[in-house]
XYZ file of C-alpha atoms in Angstrom:
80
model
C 6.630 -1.437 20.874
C 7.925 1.274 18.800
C 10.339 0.179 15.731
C 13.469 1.080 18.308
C 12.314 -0.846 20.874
C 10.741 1.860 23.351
C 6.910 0.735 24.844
C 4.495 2.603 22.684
C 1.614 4.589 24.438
C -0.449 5.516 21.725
C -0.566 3.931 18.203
C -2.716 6.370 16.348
C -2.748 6.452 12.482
C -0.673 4.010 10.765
C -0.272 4.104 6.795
C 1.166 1.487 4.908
C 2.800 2.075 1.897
C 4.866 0.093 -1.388
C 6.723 2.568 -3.145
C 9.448 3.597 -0.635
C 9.585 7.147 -2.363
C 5.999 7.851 -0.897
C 6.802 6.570 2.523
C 9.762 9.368 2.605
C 7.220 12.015 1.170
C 5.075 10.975 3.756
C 7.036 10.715 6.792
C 8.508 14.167 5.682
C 5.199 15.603 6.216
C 4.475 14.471 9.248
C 7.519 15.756 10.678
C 7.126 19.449 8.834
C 3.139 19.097 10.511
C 5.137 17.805 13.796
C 2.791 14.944 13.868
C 5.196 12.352 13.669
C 4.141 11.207 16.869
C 0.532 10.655 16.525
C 0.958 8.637 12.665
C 3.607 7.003 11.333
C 3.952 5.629 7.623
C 5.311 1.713 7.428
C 6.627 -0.055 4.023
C 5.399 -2.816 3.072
C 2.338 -5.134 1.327
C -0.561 -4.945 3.582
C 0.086 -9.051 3.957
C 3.240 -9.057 5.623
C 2.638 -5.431 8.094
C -0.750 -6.020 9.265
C 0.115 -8.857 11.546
C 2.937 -6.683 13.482
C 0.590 -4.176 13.456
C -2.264 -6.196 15.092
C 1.017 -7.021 17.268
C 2.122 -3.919 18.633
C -1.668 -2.438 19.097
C -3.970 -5.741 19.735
C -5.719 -7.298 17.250
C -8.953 -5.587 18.137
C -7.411 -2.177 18.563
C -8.532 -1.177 14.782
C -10.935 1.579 14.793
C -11.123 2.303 11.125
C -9.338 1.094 7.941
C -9.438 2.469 4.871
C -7.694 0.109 1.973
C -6.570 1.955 -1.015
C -6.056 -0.618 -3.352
C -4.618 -1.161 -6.656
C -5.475 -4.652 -8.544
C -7.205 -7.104 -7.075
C -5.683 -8.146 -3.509
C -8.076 -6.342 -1.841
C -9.995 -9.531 -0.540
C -6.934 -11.124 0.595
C -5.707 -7.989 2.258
C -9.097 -7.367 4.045
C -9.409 -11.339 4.952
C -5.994 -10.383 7.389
């Protein structure tokens, strides 16, 4: 389900992001590349959105990840 509630059809790209200024940056994008409908940008540590993500899609739904990481969470992050 989509963050209001509605059933969601497709999840396509999903990028998670800390610092709330680059999740407005890049939701702004997508909606000037009218793509807001195929991605959408979440805040939040990977730790506490991957599991509603694995929600709304299936936990096996994951195609590809890519984990830009800074420090050294990345193990944890990947172990989700």
């Amino acid at each position: 389900r989509s963050e209001c509630g509605r059933p969601r059809r497709h999840l396509g790209v999903v990028s998670l992001e800390v610092n709330p200024v680059h999740v407005c940056i890049a939701r702004h994008f997508l909606d000037l590349a009218r793509l807001a409908g195929l991605a959408e940008v979440k805040a939040g540590q990977a730790k506490d959105i991957l599991p509603r993500v694995g929600e709304e899609a299936g936990l096996h739904a994951c195609a590809f990840s890519f984990m830009d990481h800074r420090g050294t969470i990345f193990h944890q992050d990947f172990a989700l």
